[in-house]
Amino acid sequence: MARPDKAAAVAELTEQFRNSSAAVLTEYRGLTVAQLKTLRRSLGENAQYAVVKNTLTKIAANEAGITTLDDLFNGPTAVAFVTGDPVESAKGLRDFAKDNPNLVIKGGVLDGKALSADEIKKLADLESREVLLSKLAGAFKAKQSQAASVFQALPSKLVRTVDALRAKHEEQGGAE
């Protein structure tokens, strides 16, 4: 390959690293083209899975400011560049790897922080962003409902207390 082609490939990979919220490195040795196609579909709409050359990808990652992946660039490597929810893509990789043991998750990076293969699997065990946000909204709504019931209970309790005091005062006043 000519030098300008390599420079263009490095520039494209560097841009993908910079535009991605996460990148996951995998080894795909032994997977068929049909299996790779299935894997690409399982990652979701916000991820691209690309078979890459180790040397060029290592240079691109370093240019993008990611130096923590250097040890992972050995053997046949493919990278999942994630621009959306990293949990969805991690689940896709984990589930595909369960059915196809030839796919090995090497590690990755999430928002500039290095992730081991085990951390990516833990990320896959999380619920999606939408589910977590809806649970948070439900918790806020429950707390607001509790606060509203407390605020509603205070006036009625006050009225009952004043009424009891009035009745007690009348009993004491009527007994004298």
PDB file of C-alpha atoms in Angstrom:
ATOM      1  CA  MET A   1       0.000   0.000   0.000  1.00  0.00           C
ATOM      2  CA  ALA A   2       1.304   3.456  -0.850  1.00  0.00           C
ATOM      3  CA  ARG A   3       2.257   5.844   1.919  1.00  0.00           C
ATOM      4  CA  PRO A   4      -0.591   8.358   1.241  1.00  0.00           C
ATOM      5  CA  ASP A   5      -3.109   5.507   1.552  1.00  0.00           C
ATOM      6  CA  LYS A   6      -1.703   4.551   4.941  1.00  0.00           C
ATOM      7  CA  ALA A   7      -1.792   8.163   6.080  1.00  0.00           C
ATOM      8  CA  ALA A   8      -5.428   8.414   4.966  1.00  0.00           C
ATOM      9  CA  ALA A   9      -6.284   5.182   6.809  1.00  0.00           C
ATOM     10  CA  VAL A  10      -4.607   6.461   9.991  1.00  0.00           C
ATOM     11  CA  ALA A  11      -6.446   9.787   9.686  1.00  0.00           C
ATOM     12  CA  GLU A  12      -9.794   8.004   9.275  1.00  0.00           C
ATOM     13  CA  LEU A  13      -9.153   5.720  12.253  1.00  0.00           C
ATOM     14  CA  THR A  14      -8.003   8.680  14.367  1.00  0.00           C
ATOM     15  CA  GLU A  15     -11.247  10.480  13.551  1.00  0.00           C
ATOM     16  CA  GLN A  16     -13.268   7.395  14.508  1.00  0.00           C
ATOM     17  CA  PHE A  17     -11.468   7.174  17.862  1.00  0.00           C
ATOM     18  CA  ARG A  18     -12.098  10.875  18.527  1.00  0.00           C
ATOM     19  CA  ASN A  19     -15.792  10.716  17.559  1.00  0.00           C
ATOM     20  CA  SER A  20     -16.518   7.563  19.566  1.00  0.00           C
ATOM     21  CA  SER A  21     -17.637   7.512  23.175  1.00  0.00           C
ATOM     22  CA  ALA A  22     -16.207   3.993  23.415  1.00  0.00           C
ATOM     23  CA  ALA A  23     -14.064   1.590  21.430  1.00  0.00           C
ATOM     24  CA  VAL A  24     -13.839  -2.152  22.055  1.00  0.00           C
ATOM     25  CA  LEU A  25     -11.015  -4.277  20.651  1.00  0.00           C
ATOM     26  CA  THR A  26     -11.765  -7.872  19.763  1.00  0.00           C
ATOM     27  CA  GLU A  27     -10.029 -10.832  18.197  1.00  0.00           C
ATOM     28  CA  TYR A  28     -12.132 -12.353  15.452  1.00  0.00           C
ATOM     29  CA  ARG A  29      -9.944 -15.319  14.453  1.00  0.00           C
ATOM     30  CA  GLY A  30     -12.062 -18.166  13.076  1.00  0.00           C
ATOM     31  CA  LEU A  31     -15.232 -16.182  12.413  1.00  0.00           C
ATOM     32  CA  THR A  32     -16.836 -16.408   8.991  1.00  0.00           C
ATOM     33  CA  VAL A  33     -17.954 -13.424   6.935  1.00  0.00           C
ATOM     34  CA  ALA A  34     -21.577 -14.316   7.701  1.00  0.00           C
ATOM     35  CA  GLN A  35     -20.839 -14.374  11.437  1.00  0.00           C
ATOM     36  CA  LEU A  36     -19.118 -10.975  11.227  1.00  0.00           C
ATOM     37  CA  LYS A  37     -22.189  -9.620   9.442  1.00  0.00           C
ATOM     38  CA  THR A  38     -24.411 -10.945  12.235  1.00  0.00           C
ATOM     39  CA  LEU A  39     -22.079  -9.389  14.809  1.00  0.00           C
ATOM     40  CA  ARG A  40     -22.267  -6.000  13.110  1.00  0.00           C
ATOM     41  CA  ARG A  41     -26.084  -6.148  13.276  1.00  0.00           C
ATOM     42  CA  SER A  42     -26.058  -7.184  16.948  1.00  0.00           C
ATOM     43  CA  LEU A  43     -24.017  -4.115  17.965  1.00  0.00           C
ATOM     44  CA  GLY A  44     -26.880  -1.730  17.253  1.00  0.00           C
ATOM     45  CA  GLU A  45     -27.223   1.331  15.075  1.00  0.00           C
ATOM     46  CA  ASN A  46     -24.695   3.471  16.942  1.00  0.00           C
ATOM     47  CA  ALA A  47     -21.661   1.239  16.509  1.00  0.00           C
ATOM     48  CA  GLN A  48     -19.329   0.369  13.656  1.00  0.00           C
ATOM     49  CA  TYR A  49     -17.312  -2.837  13.654  1.00  0.00           C
ATOM     50  CA  ALA A  50     -14.175  -2.698  11.541  1.00  0.00           C
ATOM     51  CA  VAL A  51     -11.375  -5.180  10.930  1.00  0.00           C
ATOM     52  CA  VAL A  52      -8.179  -3.138  11.250  1.00  0.00           C
ATOM     53  CA  LYS A  53      -4.431  -3.327  10.804  1.00  0.00           C
ATOM     54  CA  ASN A  54      -2.730  -3.310  14.203  1.00  0.00           C
ATOM     55  CA  THR A  55       0.123  -0.937  13.376  1.00  0.00           C
ATOM     56  CA  LEU A  56      -2.063   1.680  11.717  1.00  0.00           C
ATOM     57  CA  THR A  57      -4.722   1.452  14.422  1.00  0.00           C
ATOM     58  CA  LYS A  58      -2.139   1.773  17.194  1.00  0.00           C
ATOM     59  CA  ILE A  59      -0.785   4.934  15.533  1.00  0.00           C
ATOM     60  CA  ALA A  60      -4.328   6.302  15.123  1.00  0.00           C
ATOM     61  CA  ALA A  61      -5.225   5.570  18.762  1.00  0.00           C
ATOM     62  CA  ASN A  62      -2.060   7.320  19.941  1.00  0.00           C
ATOM     63  CA  GLU A  63      -2.834  10.333  17.742  1.00  0.00           C
ATOM     64  CA  ALA A  64      -6.316  10.436  19.284  1.00  0.00           C
ATOM     65  CA  GLY A  65      -4.710  10.497  22.747  1.00  0.00           C
ATOM     66  CA  ILE A  66      -5.428   6.864  23.629  1.00  0.00           C
ATOM     67  CA  THR A  67      -2.252   5.093  24.680  1.00  0.00           C
ATOM     68  CA  THR A  68      -3.749   2.557  27.074  1.00  0.00           C
ATOM     69  CA  LEU A  69      -4.638   0.093  24.284  1.00  0.00           C
ATOM     70  CA  ASP A  70      -1.103  -0.398  22.935  1.00  0.00           C
ATOM     71  CA  ASP A  71      -0.681  -3.887  24.449  1.00  0.00           C
ATOM     72  CA  LEU A  72      -3.925  -5.124  22.849  1.00  0.00           C
ATOM     73  CA  PHE A  73      -2.840  -4.644  19.241  1.00  0.00           C
ATOM     74  CA  ASN A  74      -1.669  -8.172  18.498  1.00  0.00           C
ATOM     75  CA  GLY A  75      -3.215 -10.941  16.442  1.00  0.00           C
ATOM     76  CA  PRO A  76      -6.216 -10.378  14.184  1.00  0.00           C
ATOM     77  CA  THR A  77      -7.925  -7.296  15.593  1.00  0.00           C
ATOM     78  CA  ALA A  78     -11.253  -5.638  14.965  1.00  0.00           C
ATOM     79  CA  VAL A  79     -12.582  -2.538  16.689  1.00  0.00           C
ATOM     80  CA  ALA A  80     -16.163  -1.667  17.581  1.00  0.00           C
ATOM     81  CA  PHE A  81     -16.409   2.129  17.495  1.00  0.00           C
ATOM     82  CA  VAL A  82     -19.419   3.145  19.611  1.00  0.00           C
ATOM     83  CA  THR A  83     -20.992   6.568  19.162  1.00  0.00           C
ATOM     84  CA  GLY A  84     -24.213   5.911  21.094  1.00  0.00           C
ATOM     85  CA  ASP A  85     -25.014   3.906  24.214  1.00  0.00           C
ATOM     86  CA  PRO A  86     -21.949   1.775  25.049  1.00  0.00           C
ATOM     87  CA  VAL A  87     -24.074  -0.605  27.132  1.00  0.00           C
ATOM     88  CA  GLU A  88     -26.084  -1.696  24.088  1.00  0.00           C
ATOM     89  CA  SER A  89     -22.935  -2.456  22.086  1.00  0.00           C
ATOM     90  CA  ALA A  90     -21.270  -4.225  25.024  1.00  0.00           C
ATOM     91  CA  LYS A  91     -24.355  -6.430  25.364  1.00  0.00           C
ATOM     92  CA  GLY A  92     -24.231  -7.207  21.657  1.00  0.00           C
ATOM     93  CA  LEU A  93     -20.576  -8.229  21.895  1.00  0.00           C
ATOM     94  CA  ARG A  94     -21.108 -10.278  25.061  1.00  0.00           C
ATOM     95  CA  ASP A  95     -24.121 -12.120  23.672  1.00  0.00           C
ATOM     96  CA  PHE A  96     -22.407 -12.799  20.346  1.00  0.00           C
ATOM     97  CA  ALA A  97     -19.281 -14.082  22.150  1.00  0.00           C
ATOM     98  CA  LYS A  98     -21.447 -16.515  24.169  1.00  0.00           C
ATOM     99  CA  ASP A  99     -22.734 -18.089  20.958  1.00  0.00           C
ATOM    100  CA  ASN A 100     -19.415 -17.764  19.079  1.00  0.00           C
ATOM    101  CA  PRO A 101     -16.431 -18.495  21.333  1.00  0.00           C
ATOM    102  CA  ASN A 102     -14.048 -17.481  18.513  1.00  0.00           C
ATOM    103  CA  LEU A 103     -14.839 -13.837  19.281  1.00  0.00           C
ATOM    104  CA  VAL A 104     -12.557 -12.722  22.096  1.00  0.00           C
ATOM    105  CA  ILE A 105     -13.037  -9.328  23.749  1.00  0.00           C
ATOM    106  CA  LYS A 106      -9.554  -7.956  24.414  1.00  0.00           C
ATOM    107  CA  GLY A 107     -10.428  -4.670  26.107  1.00  0.00           C
ATOM    108  CA  GLY A 108     -11.354  -1.153  25.212  1.00  0.00           C
ATOM    109  CA  VAL A 109     -11.743   2.428  26.181  1.00  0.00           C
ATOM    110  CA  LEU A 110     -14.776   4.367  27.460  1.00  0.00           C
ATOM    111  CA  ASP A 111     -14.626   8.174  27.558  1.00  0.00           C
ATOM    112  CA  GLY A 112     -10.828   8.030  27.629  1.00  0.00           C
ATOM    113  CA  LYS A 113     -10.623   5.436  30.433  1.00  0.00           C
ATOM    114  CA  ALA A 114      -9.151   2.017  29.668  1.00  0.00           C
ATOM    115  CA  LEU A 115     -11.420  -0.981  30.214  1.00  0.00           C
ATOM    116  CA  SER A 116     -10.391  -4.601  30.615  1.00  0.00           C
ATOM    117  CA  ALA A 117     -12.380  -7.416  29.015  1.00  0.00           C
ATOM    118  CA  ASP A 118     -14.022  -8.117  32.400  1.00  0.00           C
ATOM    119  CA  GLU A 119     -15.043  -4.458  32.799  1.00  0.00           C
ATOM    120  CA  ILE A 120     -16.664  -4.541  29.360  1.00  0.00           C
ATOM    121  CA  LYS A 121     -18.621  -7.625  30.413  1.00  0.00           C
ATOM    122  CA  LYS A 122     -19.719  -5.783  33.578  1.00  0.00           C
ATOM    123  CA  LEU A 123     -20.754  -2.835  31.403  1.00  0.00           C
ATOM    124  CA  ALA A 124     -22.882  -5.260  29.385  1.00  0.00           C
ATOM    125  CA  ASP A 125     -24.654  -6.340  32.588  1.00  0.00           C
ATOM    126  CA  LEU A 126     -25.879  -2.785  33.206  1.00  0.00           C
ATOM    127  CA  GLU A 127     -29.322  -1.765  32.120  1.00  0.00           C
ATOM    128  CA  SER A 128     -29.615   0.584  29.173  1.00  0.00           C
ATOM    129  CA  ARG A 129     -29.451   4.334  29.660  1.00  0.00           C
ATOM    130  CA  GLU A 130     -33.187   4.712  28.986  1.00  0.00           C
ATOM    131  CA  VAL A 131     -34.090   2.122  31.640  1.00  0.00           C
ATOM    132  CA  LEU A 132     -31.798   3.735  34.212  1.00  0.00           C
ATOM    133  CA  LEU A 133     -33.235   7.191  33.472  1.00  0.00           C
ATOM    134  CA  SER A 134     -36.799   5.926  33.775  1.00  0.00           C
ATOM    135  CA  LYS A 135     -35.978   4.293  37.131  1.00  0.00           C
ATOM    136  CA  LEU A 136     -34.446   7.560  38.311  1.00  0.00           C
ATOM    137  CA  ALA A 137     -37.530   9.492  37.191  1.00  0.00           C
ATOM    138  CA  GLY A 138     -39.744   6.975  39.011  1.00  0.00           C
ATOM    139  CA  ALA A 139     -37.714   7.396  42.193  1.00  0.00           C
ATOM    140  CA  PHE A 140     -38.038  11.190  41.969  1.00  0.00           C
ATOM    141  CA  LYS A 141     -41.778  10.898  41.400  1.00  0.00           C
ATOM    142  CA  ALA A 142     -42.161   8.572  44.389  1.00  0.00           C
ATOM    143  CA  LYS A 143     -40.252  10.985  46.634  1.00  0.00           C
ATOM    144  CA  GLN A 144     -42.423  13.882  45.436  1.00  0.00           C
ATOM    145  CA  SER A 145     -45.562  11.863  46.170  1.00  0.00           C
ATOM    146  CA  GLN A 146     -44.286  11.069  49.649  1.00  0.00           C
ATOM    147  CA  ALA A 147     -43.493  14.728  50.282  1.00  0.00           C
ATOM    148  CA  ALA A 148     -46.934  15.778  49.020  1.00  0.00           C
ATOM    149  CA  SER A 149     -48.686  13.315  51.331  1.00  0.00           C
ATOM    150  CA  VAL A 150     -46.634  14.588  54.290  1.00  0.00           C
ATOM    151  CA  PHE A 151     -47.511  18.182  53.445  1.00  0.00           C
ATOM    152  CA  GLN A 152     -51.194  17.245  53.100  1.00  0.00           C
ATOM    153  CA  ALA A 153     -51.137  15.355  56.390  1.00  0.00           C
ATOM    154  CA  LEU A 154     -49.761  18.309  58.365  1.00  0.00           C
ATOM    155  CA  PRO A 155     -52.842  20.588  58.034  1.00  0.00           C
ATOM    156  CA  SER A 156     -55.306  17.776  58.737  1.00  0.00           C
ATOM    157  CA  LYS A 157     -53.286  16.677  61.779  1.00  0.00           C
ATOM    158  CA  LEU A 158     -53.211  20.287  62.960  1.00  0.00           C
ATOM    159  CA  VAL A 159     -57.000  20.562  62.565  1.00  0.00           C
ATOM    160  CA  ARG A 160     -57.518  17.310  64.530  1.00  0.00           C
ATOM    161  CA  THR A 161     -55.160  18.505  67.286  1.00  0.00           C
ATOM    162  CA  VAL A 162     -56.856  21.905  67.558  1.00  0.00           C
ATOM    163  CA  ASP A 163     -60.253  20.191  67.606  1.00  0.00           C
ATOM    164  CA  ALA A 164     -59.096  17.828  70.385  1.00  0.00           C
ATOM    165  CA  LEU A 165     -57.716  20.769  72.389  1.00  0.00           C
ATOM    166  CA  ARG A 166     -60.999  22.673  71.904  1.00  0.00           C
ATOM    167  CA  ALA A 167     -62.994  19.663  73.067  1.00  0.00           C
ATOM    168  CA  LYS A 168     -60.717  19.198  76.076  1.00  0.00           C
ATOM    169  CA  HIS A 169     -60.972  22.896  76.912  1.00  0.00           C
ATOM    170  CA  GLU A 170     -64.775  22.727  76.688  1.00  0.00           C
ATOM    171  CA  GLU A 171     -64.827  19.703  78.987  1.00  0.00           C
ATOM    172  CA  GLN A 172     -62.625  21.462  81.504  1.00  0.00           C
ATOM    173  CA  GLY A 173     -64.510  24.736  81.149  1.00  0.00           C
ATOM    174  CA  GLY A 174     -67.893  23.018  81.462  1.00  0.00           C
ATOM    175  CA  ALA A 175     -66.754  21.058  84.553  1.00  0.00           C
ATOM    176  CA  GLU A 176     -65.855  24.190  86.576  1.00  0.00           C
TER     177      GLU A 176
END
